[in-house]
mmCIF file of C-alpha atoms in Angstrom:
data_model
loop_
_atom_site.group_PDB
_atom_site.id
_atom_site.type_symbol
_atom_site.label_atom_id
_atom_site.label_comp_id
_atom_site.label_asym_id
_atom_site.label_seq_id
_atom_site.Cartn_x
_atom_site.Cartn_y
_atom_site.Cartn_z
ATOM 1 C CA MET A 1 -88.405 11.978 -65.469
ATOM 2 C CA LYS A 2 -86.680 8.667 -65.820
ATOM 3 C CA PRO A 3 -83.424 8.389 -63.815
ATOM 4 C CA SER A 4 -80.099 7.579 -65.738
ATOM 5 C CA GLN A 5 -78.876 4.293 -65.086
ATOM 6 C CA CYS A 6 -76.009 5.793 -62.930
ATOM 7 C CA ALA A 7 -78.396 7.471 -60.775
ATOM 8 C CA LEU A 8 -80.550 4.370 -60.282
ATOM 9 C CA LEU A 9 -77.535 2.310 -59.496
ATOM 10 C CA SER A 10 -76.200 4.988 -57.145
ATOM 11 C CA TRP A 11 -79.630 5.232 -55.386
ATOM 12 C CA GLN A 12 -79.895 1.431 -54.836
ATOM 13 C CA PHE A 13 -76.333 1.487 -53.305
ATOM 14 C CA GLU A 14 -77.030 4.474 -50.940
ATOM 15 C CA LEU A 15 -80.353 2.715 -50.046
ATOM 16 C CA THR A 16 -78.589 -0.514 -49.128
ATOM 17 C CA TRP A 17 -75.855 1.312 -47.355
ATOM 18 C CA SER A 18 -78.342 3.227 -45.224
ATOM 19 C CA LEU A 19 -79.769 -0.300 -43.937
ATOM 20 C CA PHE A 20 -76.134 -1.165 -43.237
ATOM 21 C CA GLU A 21 -75.722 1.909 -41.121
ATOM 22 C CA TYR A 22 -78.504 0.730 -38.866
ATOM 23 C CA HIS A 23 -76.026 -1.940 -37.706
ATOM 24 C CA LEU A 24 -72.735 -0.485 -38.202
ATOM 25 C CA GLU A 25 -73.416 2.410 -35.803
ATOM 26 C CA ARG A 26 -74.555 -0.227 -33.184
ATOM 27 C CA LEU A 27 -71.426 -2.611 -33.608
ATOM 28 C CA GLU A 28 -69.146 -2.686 -30.438
ATOM 29 C CA PRO A 29 -65.527 -3.470 -31.024
ATOM 30 C CA GLU A 30 -66.147 -6.798 -29.172
ATOM 31 C CA ASP A 31 -68.650 -7.656 -31.596
ATOM 32 C CA PHE A 32 -66.052 -7.960 -34.725
ATOM 33 C CA LEU A 33 -64.149 -10.977 -33.532
ATOM 34 C CA TRP A 34 -67.053 -12.958 -31.765
ATOM 35 C CA GLU A 35 -67.121 -16.366 -33.044
ATOM 36 C CA PRO A 36 -70.556 -17.633 -33.490
ATOM 37 C CA ALA A 37 -69.556 -21.476 -34.148
ATOM 38 C CA GLU A 38 -66.886 -23.928 -33.733
ATOM 39 C CA LEU A 39 -65.914 -23.649 -37.323
ATOM 40 C CA CYS A 40 -65.235 -20.079 -38.071
ATOM 41 C CA TRP A 41 -63.526 -17.877 -40.302
ATOM 42 C CA THR A 42 -62.046 -14.630 -38.921
ATOM 43 C CA LEU A 43 -58.994 -12.330 -38.848
ATOM 44 C CA ARG A 44 -55.923 -13.170 -36.917
ATOM 45 C CA PRO A 45 -52.858 -10.849 -36.310
ATOM 46 C CA ASP A 46 -49.707 -12.080 -38.007
ATOM 47 C CA SER A 47 -46.246 -11.977 -36.674
ATOM 48 C CA GLU A 48 -46.073 -8.154 -37.722
ATOM 49 C CA GLY A 49 -49.552 -7.371 -36.308
ATOM 50 C CA ARG A 50 -51.427 -7.162 -39.414
ATOM 51 C CA TRP A 51 -54.996 -8.615 -39.533
ATOM 52 C CA VAL A 52 -54.938 -11.774 -41.781
ATOM 53 C CA PRO A 53 -58.196 -13.231 -42.962
ATOM 54 C CA ASP A 54 -58.774 -16.932 -42.996
ATOM 55 C CA TRP A 55 -58.832 -17.941 -46.697
ATOM 56 C CA ALA A 56 -59.020 -20.922 -49.039
ATOM 57 C CA ASP A 57 -58.845 -20.656 -52.692
ATOM 58 C CA GLU A 58 -61.404 -23.257 -53.059
ATOM 59 C CA GLU A 59 -64.575 -23.180 -50.782
ATOM 60 C CA PRO A 60 -64.219 -25.629 -47.920
ATOM 61 C CA ASP A 61 -67.012 -28.074 -47.093
ATOM 62 C CA PRO A 62 -68.403 -27.272 -44.728
ATOM 63 C CA VAL A 63 -68.308 -23.667 -45.238
ATOM 64 C CA PRO A 64 -67.129 -21.942 -41.988
ATOM 65 C CA VAL A 65 -69.271 -19.323 -40.313
ATOM 66 C CA PRO A 66 -67.528 -15.852 -40.711
ATOM 67 C CA THR A 67 -67.174 -13.389 -37.992
ATOM 68 C CA ILE A 68 -68.309 -9.752 -38.448
ATOM 69 C CA ALA A 69 -64.581 -9.032 -38.873
ATOM 70 C CA TRP A 70 -64.350 -11.472 -41.641
ATOM 71 C CA VAL A 71 -67.203 -10.297 -43.658
ATOM 72 C CA GLY A 72 -66.302 -6.681 -42.860
ATOM 73 C CA TRP A 73 -62.781 -7.302 -44.358
ATOM 74 C CA HIS A 74 -64.469 -9.240 -47.140
ATOM 75 C CA LEU A 75 -66.661 -6.158 -48.023
ATOM 76 C CA GLY A 76 -63.655 -3.852 -47.725
ATOM 77 C CA TRP A 77 -61.761 -5.956 -50.108
ATOM 78 C CA TRP A 78 -64.241 -6.439 -52.829
ATOM 79 C CA LEU A 79 -65.562 -2.861 -52.764
ATOM 80 C CA GLY A 80 -61.917 -1.532 -52.782
ATOM 81 C CA VAL A 81 -61.128 -3.599 -55.824
ATOM 82 C CA ALA A 82 -64.287 -2.629 -57.572
ATOM 83 C CA THR A 83 -63.535 0.691 -57.006
ATOM 84 C CA ASP A 84 -60.220 0.559 -58.462
ATOM 85 C CA HIS A 85 -61.595 -1.221 -61.578
ATOM 86 C CA ALA A 86 -64.294 1.555 -62.000
ATOM 87 C CA ALA A 87 -61.821 4.046 -61.731
ATOM 88 C CA GLY A 88 -59.307 2.616 -64.135
ATOM 89 C CA ARG A 89 -56.521 2.002 -61.420
ATOM 90 C CA PRO A 90 -54.631 -1.195 -61.264
ATOM 91 C CA PRO A 91 -56.636 -3.142 -58.608
ATOM 92 C CA ARG A 92 -55.163 -4.001 -55.360
ATOM 93 C CA GLU A 93 -54.422 -7.874 -54.556
ATOM 94 C CA ARG A 94 -56.444 -9.442 -51.816
ATOM 95 C CA ALA A 95 -53.366 -9.482 -49.559
ATOM 96 C CA GLU A 96 -53.066 -5.559 -49.745
ATOM 97 C CA ILE A 97 -56.497 -5.051 -48.344
ATOM 98 C CA LEU A 98 -55.697 -4.753 -44.681
ATOM 99 C CA TRP A 99 -58.294 -4.674 -41.984
ATOM 100 C CA PRO A 100 -57.593 -1.997 -39.449
ATOM 101 C CA GLY A 101 -58.852 -3.925 -36.474
ATOM 102 C CA GLU A 102 -62.052 -3.505 -34.449
ATOM 103 C CA GLN A 103 -61.636 -0.021 -33.129
ATOM 104 C CA ALA A 104 -61.260 1.684 -36.667
ATOM 105 C CA ALA A 105 -63.256 -0.909 -38.801
ATOM 106 C CA ALA A 106 -66.680 0.997 -39.058
ATOM 107 C CA ASP A 107 -64.602 4.128 -40.318
ATOM 108 C CA TRP A 108 -62.540 2.001 -42.736
ATOM 109 C CA LEU A 109 -65.771 0.678 -44.312
ATOM 110 C CA ARG A 110 -67.295 4.113 -44.447
ATOM 111 C CA ARG A 111 -64.233 5.457 -46.334
ATOM 112 C CA ALA A 112 -64.465 2.468 -48.921
ATOM 113 C CA ARG A 113 -68.181 3.264 -49.224
ATOM 114 C CA ASP A 114 -67.439 6.858 -50.043
ATOM 115 C CA ASP A 115 -64.731 5.704 -52.446
ATOM 116 C CA TRP A 116 -67.138 3.686 -54.430
ATOM 117 C CA ALA A 117 -69.782 6.286 -54.182
ATOM 118 C CA GLY A 118 -67.422 8.905 -55.636
ATOM 119 C CA ALA A 119 -66.453 6.540 -58.558
ATOM 120 C CA LEU A 120 -70.067 5.854 -59.367
ATOM 121 C CA GLU A 121 -70.752 9.712 -59.258
ATOM 122 C CA ARG A 122 -67.832 10.015 -61.964
ATOM 123 C CA LEU A 123 -69.473 7.462 -64.350
ATOM 124 C CA THR A 124 -71.841 8.288 -67.177
ATOM 125 C CA ASP A 125 -74.230 5.858 -68.588
ATOM 126 C CA GLU A 126 -71.862 5.450 -71.664
ATOM 127 C CA ASP A 127 -69.030 4.366 -69.213
ATOM 128 C CA LEU A 128 -71.493 1.564 -67.997
ATOM 129 C CA GLU A 129 -71.374 0.184 -71.465
ATOM 130 C CA ARG A 130 -67.497 -0.587 -71.144
ATOM 131 C CA PRO A 131 -66.600 -4.157 -70.681
ATOM 132 C CA ALA A 132 -66.347 -5.279 -67.084
ATOM 133 C CA THR A 133 -62.897 -6.202 -65.728
ATOM 134 C CA PHE A 134 -64.276 -7.302 -62.317
ATOM 135 C CA PRO A 135 -65.297 -9.687 -61.016
ATOM 136 C CA TRP A 136 -65.695 -11.055 -64.651
ATOM 137 C CA ARG A 137 -62.482 -10.898 -66.799
ATOM 138 C CA ASP A 138 -62.627 -11.345 -70.454
ATOM 139 C CA ASP A 139 -66.347 -12.088 -70.713
ATOM 140 C CA PRO A 140 -67.865 -9.586 -73.428
ATOM 141 C CA ARG A 141 -71.335 -10.534 -71.856
ATOM 142 C CA PHE A 142 -70.617 -8.179 -68.893
ATOM 143 C CA THR A 143 -70.337 -4.581 -68.567
ATOM 144 C CA LEU A 144 -69.432 -1.934 -66.050
ATOM 145 C CA ALA A 145 -73.207 -1.652 -65.386
ATOM 146 C CA HIS A 146 -73.195 -5.291 -64.392
ATOM 147 C CA THR A 147 -70.312 -4.621 -62.036
ATOM 148 C CA ALA A 148 -72.152 -1.843 -60.348
ATOM 149 C CA ALA A 149 -75.176 -4.028 -60.150
ATOM 150 C CA TRP A 150 -73.039 -6.876 -58.562
ATOM 151 C CA VAL A 151 -71.641 -4.544 -56.043
ATOM 152 C CA ASN A 152 -75.129 -3.617 -54.857
ATOM 153 C CA ALA A 153 -76.246 -7.377 -54.718
ATOM 154 C CA GLU A 154 -73.026 -8.264 -52.776
ATOM 155 C CA LEU A 155 -73.504 -5.392 -50.489
ATOM 156 C CA MET A 156 -77.137 -6.476 -49.687
ATOM 157 C CA LYS A 157 -75.675 -9.974 -48.965
ATOM 158 C CA ASN A 158 -72.989 -8.621 -46.744
ATOM 159 C CA VAL A 159 -75.198 -6.166 -44.946
ATOM 160 C CA ALA A 160 -77.655 -9.014 -44.190
ATOM 161 C CA GLU A 161 -74.790 -11.417 -42.800
ATOM 162 C CA ILE A 162 -73.377 -8.703 -40.624
ATOM 163 C CA GLY A 163 -76.823 -7.826 -39.252
ATOM 164 C CA GLN A 164 -77.729 -11.381 -38.429
ATOM 165 C CA LEU A 165 -74.524 -11.781 -36.694
ATOM 166 C CA ARG A 166 -74.755 -8.635 -34.661
ATOM 167 C CA LEU A 167 -78.164 -9.733 -33.662
ATOM 168 C CA LEU A 168 -77.346 -13.278 -32.781
ATOM 169 C CA ARG A 169 -74.460 -12.003 -30.470
ATOM 170 C CA ALA A 170 -76.475 -9.632 -28.665
ATOM 171 C CA GLN A 171 -78.863 -12.360 -27.967
ATOM 172 C CA SER A 172 -76.132 -14.764 -27.082
ATOM 173 C CA GLY A 173 -75.042 -13.206 -23.768
ATOM 174 C CA LYS A 174 -71.983 -12.014 -25.451
ATOM 175 C CA PRO A 175 -69.566 -14.669 -24.412
#
């Protein structure tokens, strides 16, 4: 029996997440803020103790190497906003997506995963034909199916980045 489009997208998401769990369950709190290069993007506490990501509206040249914390926050941000759009909720602004710190980061990411998986479960193949509102706006060529496929591709990229950073830190002597 041919799987529905929703089922196939969910399967691909779960497969990718299972690969992420390999690294996520092995991360130590100290791994998150390890800076692998001189030019790095990370998260820093603001005057109120909230973690704020390094950010530029236009990608800098050269591109900074992100920390695991930054990639994790980025993953939580776009996954949360994608979930807002799929669920028909007003999307949160980037500054509203707060990283909880290295002690709670893995659980925070797992909750974002659960929220997206729940949103996918509630969608039908007909829902996937709706115009996309994220990450493309007002472009009739893209549908919610494109958004779900983009989520899977972005997750694959972020999983690879976090995994590679974790492995590099493990081999670096963990300064």
